[in-house]
Coordinates of C-alpha atoms in Angstrom, one line a residue:
M1 CA -36.2 -30.3 5.3
E2 CA -35.7 -30.6 9.1
K3 CA -37.3 -32.8 11.7
E4 CA -39.0 -31.1 14.6
I5 CA -41.6 -31.9 17.3
C6 CA -45.0 -30.9 16.1
L7 CA -47.1 -29.0 18.6
D8 CA -50.2 -30.7 17.5
C9 CA -49.3 -34.4 16.9
K10 CA -46.6 -34.3 19.6
R11 CA -44.0 -36.3 17.7
L12 CA -40.9 -35.8 15.7
T13 CA -41.9 -35.2 12.1
V14 CA -40.5 -33.6 9.0
M15 CA -41.2 -29.9 8.5
V16 CA -41.3 -28.3 5.1
I17 CA -41.2 -24.6 4.1
D18 CA -43.7 -23.2 1.6
Y19 CA -41.6 -20.5 -0.1
S20 CA -44.6 -19.0 -1.9
S21 CA -46.3 -18.1 1.4
G22 CA -43.3 -18.3 3.8
D23 CA -45.0 -20.9 6.1
T24 CA -43.4 -23.8 7.9
I25 CA -45.8 -26.8 7.7
C26 CA -45.9 -30.2 9.5
T27 CA -46.0 -33.0 6.9
E28 CA -48.1 -35.3 9.3
C29 CA -51.0 -33.0 10.3
G30 CA -50.6 -30.0 8.2
L31 CA -50.2 -27.6 11.1
V32 CA -48.6 -24.2 10.3
L33 CA -45.8 -24.0 12.8
E34 CA -44.4 -20.6 11.6
A35 CA -45.9 -18.0 9.3
H36 CA -44.2 -15.5 7.1
F37 CA -40.8 -17.1 7.2
I38 CA -38.1 -14.6 6.2
E39 CA -35.8 -15.9 3.4
N40 CA -32.1 -15.0 4.1
S41 CA -30.6 -16.1 0.8
A42 CA -30.0 -13.9 -2.3
E43 CA -33.0 -12.0 -3.6
W44 CA -32.5 -12.7 -7.2
R45 CA -34.0 -15.7 -9.1
S46 CA -32.3 -18.0 -11.5
F47 CA -34.2 -19.5 -14.4
T48 CA -31.4 -21.8 -15.7
D49 CA -32.2 -25.4 -16.5
D50 CA -32.5 -26.8 -12.9
D51 CA -29.1 -25.6 -12.0
H52 CA -29.6 -24.3 -8.5
S53 CA -25.8 -23.6 -8.1
A54 CA -25.9 -21.0 -10.9
R55 CA -27.0 -17.6 -9.8
D56 CA -27.9 -14.7 -12.0
P57 CA -27.3 -11.5 -10.0
V58 CA -29.1 -9.2 -12.4
R59 CA -31.0 -6.3 -10.8
V60 CA -33.6 -4.1 -12.4
G61 CA -31.2 -1.3 -13.4
A62 CA -27.7 0.1 -13.2
P63 CA -26.5 1.7 -10.0
T64 CA -26.6 5.5 -9.7
N65 CA -23.5 7.4 -10.8
P66 CA -22.8 10.4 -8.5
L67 CA -20.5 12.0 -11.1
L68 CA -23.5 12.6 -13.5
K69 CA -26.1 15.3 -12.7
S70 CA -28.9 12.9 -13.6
G71 CA -27.3 10.2 -11.5
G72 CA -27.2 8.0 -14.6
L73 CA -31.0 7.4 -14.2
A74 CA -33.0 8.6 -17.1
T75 CA -35.9 7.6 -19.3
V76 CA -34.9 6.7 -22.8
I77 CA -37.5 6.9 -25.6
E78 CA -36.3 5.0 -28.6
K79 CA -37.0 6.1 -32.2
P80 CA -40.1 4.3 -33.4
K81 CA -39.4 1.4 -35.8
E82 CA -41.3 0.9 -39.0
K83 CA -43.0 -2.4 -38.3
A84 CA -43.2 -2.1 -34.5
S85 CA -46.6 -2.5 -32.9
S86 CA -47.4 -0.4 -29.9
V87 CA -50.3 0.9 -27.9
V88 CA -48.9 4.4 -28.6
S89 CA -49.3 5.5 -32.2
K90 CA -46.3 6.1 -34.4
E91 CA -46.9 9.9 -34.5
E92 CA -47.1 10.2 -30.7
N93 CA -44.0 8.1 -30.3
S94 CA -42.1 10.3 -32.8
S95 CA -43.3 13.4 -31.0
L96 CA -42.0 12.0 -27.7
F97 CA -38.7 11.1 -29.2
R98 CA -38.2 14.6 -30.6
S99 CA -39.1 16.2 -27.4
Q100 CA -36.7 14.0 -25.4
Y101 CA -33.9 14.8 -27.9
F102 CA -34.3 18.5 -27.5
I103 CA -34.3 18.4 -23.7
K104 CA -31.6 15.7 -23.4
N105 CA -28.3 16.6 -21.9
H106 CA -26.0 15.7 -24.8
E107 CA -22.9 16.7 -22.8
E108 CA -23.7 13.8 -20.5
D109 CA -23.4 11.3 -23.4
Q110 CA -19.9 12.6 -24.1
I111 CA -19.0 12.3 -20.5
K112 CA -20.2 8.7 -20.5
K113 CA -18.0 8.1 -23.5
G114 CA -15.1 9.7 -21.6
F115 CA -15.7 7.4 -18.6
K116 CA -15.4 4.4 -20.9
E117 CA -12.2 5.8 -22.5
I118 CA -10.6 6.4 -19.1
Q119 CA -11.4 2.9 -18.0
R120 CA -9.8 1.6 -21.2
M121 CA -6.7 3.7 -20.7
T122 CA -6.2 2.9 -17.0
E123 CA -6.6 -0.8 -17.7
A124 CA -4.1 -0.6 -20.5
L125 CA -1.6 1.2 -18.2
D126 CA -2.4 -1.2 -15.3
L127 CA -3.4 1.7 -13.1
D128 CA -5.3 1.4 -9.8
I129 CA -9.1 2.0 -9.7
V130 CA -8.4 5.1 -7.5
I131 CA -6.7 6.7 -10.5
K132 CA -9.7 5.9 -12.8
S133 CA -12.2 7.3 -10.3
R134 CA -10.2 10.6 -9.9
A135 CA -9.8 10.9 -13.7
C136 CA -13.6 10.4 -14.2
E137 CA -14.3 13.0 -11.5
I138 CA -12.2 15.5 -13.4
I139 CA -14.0 14.8 -16.7
S140 CA -17.4 15.1 -14.9
K141 CA -16.5 18.8 -14.2
F142 CA -17.4 19.5 -17.9
D143 CA -21.0 18.5 -17.4
G144 CA -23.1 21.7 -18.0
N145 CA -20.1 23.8 -18.8
N146 CA -21.3 26.1 -21.6
D147 CA -17.9 27.8 -22.0
K148 CA -16.1 24.6 -23.1
K149 CA -18.4 21.9 -24.5
L150 CA -17.1 18.4 -24.8
R151 CA -16.6 17.1 -28.3
G152 CA -16.1 13.6 -29.5
G153 CA -13.1 12.2 -31.4
K154 CA -9.5 13.3 -30.6
K155 CA -10.5 16.2 -28.4
L156 CA -12.4 14.0 -26.0
M157 CA -9.5 11.4 -26.1
A158 CA -7.0 14.2 -25.3
L159 CA -9.1 15.4 -22.3
C160 CA -9.4 11.8 -21.0
A161 CA -5.6 11.3 -21.4
A162 CA -4.9 14.7 -19.6
S163 CA -7.3 13.8 -16.8
V164 CA -5.5 10.4 -16.3
S165 CA -2.1 12.3 -16.2
I166 CA -3.4 14.8 -13.6
A167 CA -4.9 12.0 -11.5
C168 CA -1.6 10.1 -11.5
R169 CA 0.4 13.2 -10.4
E170 CA -2.2 14.1 -7.8
L171 CA -1.9 10.6 -6.3
K172 CA 1.9 10.5 -6.5
L173 CA 2.0 7.9 -9.2
S174 CA 4.1 9.1 -12.1
R175 CA 3.2 8.2 -15.6
T176 CA 4.8 10.2 -18.4
L177 CA 2.7 11.9 -21.1
K178 CA 4.5 9.7 -23.7
E179 CA 3.4 6.5 -21.8
I180 CA -0.2 7.8 -21.7
S181 CA -0.2 8.9 -25.3
M182 CA 0.6 5.3 -26.4
V183 CA -2.9 4.1 -25.3
T184 CA -4.8 7.1 -26.7
N185 CA -5.3 5.7 -30.3
G186 CA -3.3 8.4 -32.2
V187 CA -3.6 11.5 -30.0
G188 CA -0.3 13.4 -29.9
L189 CA 1.5 14.9 -26.9
K190 CA 0.7 18.4 -28.1
D191 CA -3.0 17.8 -28.0
I192 CA -2.7 16.2 -24.5
R193 CA -0.8 19.2 -23.2
K194 CA -3.4 21.6 -24.6
A195 CA -6.2 19.5 -23.0
G196 CA -4.3 19.7 -19.7
I197 CA -4.3 23.5 -19.9
V198 CA -8.1 23.4 -20.5
I199 CA -8.6 21.2 -17.5
K200 CA -6.4 23.4 -15.3
H201 CA -8.5 26.4 -16.1
R202 CA -11.8 24.5 -15.8
L203 CA -11.2 23.1 -12.4
E204 CA -11.9 25.4 -9.4
S205 CA -9.8 23.5 -6.8
D206 CA -6.5 25.1 -6.2
E207 CA -5.2 21.8 -4.9
V208 CA -5.8 20.2 -8.3
K209 CA -4.1 23.1 -10.1
L210 CA -1.1 22.7 -8.0
A211 CA -1.1 19.0 -8.5
H212 CA -1.2 19.6 -12.3
Q213 CA 1.7 22.0 -12.1
A214 CA 3.8 19.8 -9.8
S215 CA 6.8 18.1 -11.0
I216 CA 6.9 14.4 -11.8
N217 CA 7.5 12.1 -8.8
T218 CA 11.1 11.2 -9.6
G219 CA 11.2 8.7 -6.7
E220 CA 8.6 6.5 -8.4
L221 CA 10.3 6.9 -11.8
V222 CA 13.6 5.7 -10.3
R223 CA 12.1 2.4 -9.3
R224 CA 10.4 1.8 -12.7
F225 CA 13.4 2.9 -14.9
C226 CA 16.0 1.0 -12.8
S227 CA 13.8 -2.1 -12.9
K228 CA 13.7 -1.9 -16.7
L229 CA 17.5 -1.5 -16.8
D230 CA 17.9 -4.4 -14.4
M231 CA 20.1 -2.4 -12.0
N232 CA 21.0 -3.8 -8.5
Q233 CA 19.8 -2.4 -5.2
R234 CA 23.1 -0.6 -4.4
E235 CA 22.9 1.3 -7.7
I236 CA 19.2 2.2 -7.1
M237 CA 19.9 3.6 -3.7
A238 CA 22.8 5.7 -5.1
I239 CA 20.5 7.0 -7.9
Q240 CA 17.7 7.8 -5.4
E241 CA 20.1 9.7 -3.1
T242 CA 21.7 11.6 -6.0
V243 CA 18.4 12.7 -7.4
E244 CA 17.3 14.0 -4.0
K245 CA 20.5 16.0 -3.5
A246 CA 20.3 17.4 -7.0
E247 CA 17.1 19.1 -6.1
N248 CA 19.0 21.5 -3.9
F249 CA 21.0 22.9 -6.9
D250 CA 19.9 25.1 -9.7
I251 CA 19.9 22.5 -12.5
R252 CA 17.5 23.8 -15.2
R253 CA 16.5 20.5 -16.6
T254 CA 13.3 18.5 -16.6
P255 CA 13.0 15.8 -13.9
K256 CA 13.3 13.0 -16.5
S257 CA 16.4 14.6 -18.0
V258 CA 18.0 14.9 -14.5
L259 CA 17.0 11.3 -13.7
A260 CA 18.4 10.0 -17.0
A261 CA 21.7 11.9 -16.4
V262 CA 22.0 10.5 -12.9
I263 CA 21.4 6.9 -14.0
F264 CA 24.1 7.4 -16.7
M265 CA 26.6 8.9 -14.2
I266 CA 26.0 6.1 -11.6
S267 CA 26.2 3.4 -14.2
Q268 CA 29.4 4.7 -15.6
I269 CA 31.1 4.9 -12.2
S270 CA 30.2 1.2 -11.7
Q271 CA 32.7 -1.0 -13.6
I272 CA 30.3 -4.0 -13.5
N273 CA 26.9 -2.9 -14.7
K274 CA 27.5 -0.1 -17.2
R275 CA 24.5 1.0 -19.3
H276 CA 24.9 2.6 -22.7
I277 CA 23.5 6.1 -23.1
R278 CA 21.2 4.9 -25.9
E279 CA 19.7 2.2 -23.6
I280 CA 19.0 4.7 -20.9
G281 CA 17.5 7.2 -23.3
I282 CA 15.0 4.6 -24.6
V283 CA 13.9 3.7 -21.1
A284 CA 13.7 7.3 -19.8
E285 CA 12.2 8.6 -23.1
V286 CA 15.0 11.2 -23.4
V287 CA 17.1 11.7 -26.5
E288 CA 20.9 11.1 -26.1
N289 CA 21.9 14.7 -26.8
T290 CA 19.7 15.9 -23.9
I291 CA 21.2 13.3 -21.5
K292 CA 24.7 14.5 -22.5
K293 CA 23.9 18.1 -21.9
S294 CA 22.3 17.3 -18.6
V295 CA 25.4 15.3 -17.5
K296 CA 27.6 18.3 -18.3
D297 CA 25.3 20.6 -16.3
M298 CA 25.4 18.3 -13.3
Y299 CA 29.1 17.4 -13.4
P300 CA 30.3 20.5 -11.5
H301 CA 28.0 19.4 -8.6
A302 CA 28.9 15.6 -8.9
L303 CA 31.1 15.5 -5.8
K304 CA 28.3 17.0 -3.7
I305 CA 25.4 15.0 -5.0
I306 CA 26.9 11.5 -5.6
P307 CA 27.1 9.6 -2.3
K308 CA 30.6 9.1 -0.9
W309 CA 29.7 5.6 0.1
Y310 CA 29.2 4.7 -3.5
A311 CA 32.2 6.4 -5.2
C312 CA 35.2 8.4 -4.1
E313 CA 36.3 11.7 -5.5
E314 CA 39.0 10.1 -7.6
D315 CA 36.6 7.7 -9.3
I316 CA 34.1 10.4 -10.0
N317 CA 36.7 12.8 -11.6
K318 CA 38.5 10.0 -13.5
R319 CA 35.5 8.2 -15.0
L320 CA 32.9 11.0 -15.5
G321 CA 35.6 13.6 -16.4
G322 CA 37.0 11.3 -19.0
I323 CA 33.6 10.7 -20.6
I324 CA 32.8 14.5 -20.8
S325 CA 36.3 15.2 -22.2
S326 CA 35.7 12.5 -24.9
W327 CA 32.4 14.2 -25.8
D328 CA 34.0 17.6 -26.1
H329 CA 36.9 16.2 -28.2
A330 CA 34.5 14.4 -30.6
K331 CA 32.5 17.7 -31.0
V332 CA 35.6 19.7 -31.8
T333 CA 36.8 17.0 -34.3
V334 CA 33.5 17.1 -36.1

């Protein structure tokens, strides 16, 4: 309540607001000083026990979803219950329920389930909301696709996982398929790869197809893998530069295998922070034998790809050459 000068009684009096009518009224003479007052506070109401600080921001429905053809706004007719009393008869209600079931877009229900699974996966992987939105957009492409209908269970989970993988690659945030498969509740890598092929053929955008076929962003993997191996900044810079230079040579290995081999080579040159090949394999999700083969393939180019400010030619030949010789000797002995 505020004090103002009333136009009728000509004195400073208390003014109150009648919120039901929106009028400002003088408490002395009852004069309406202002009509249809506009309330600027929140439009929702709270019915809690006299707790005016608590607000219940509940509206009259969910927001529209542009990824769904119906916008997420639809009338739902529930199946009539046995003892429920209604103005509409049980037969009429049953007829309405059957009619709605036949005309209902069942693919949309599966897409909604896919949205929930994508949200769960992205939260488990601690991914940004942009990744989740893009993955949901990819899944929404299956709405109304008669050639490839969505199915529940593992097939839907595989599609959701593949869409998250494509969204990560498209937005330059690398997540390996093995990392994503760990939050898919039992869906294997083979199923996710098959789902990725289905998505690639389904999408019409050439940009997304290229993003799906693109290699993993090794720069982002360098930071994550080196962080898990507790490597210092000097080693990380050397690994990053080595990986970039290795792209100029015909090394027919996957990006993860190349990165694992580079990490091993750089760590072995360092006499302070050496990392065992088994430890690197666990972090990079590459088996030890693959890392050894990758190191052998890259060793002929070692002098060209390993930065000179990090190691001289003598150190590279002595330490890496000695390791490869020991591997070959062990193989011959066996």
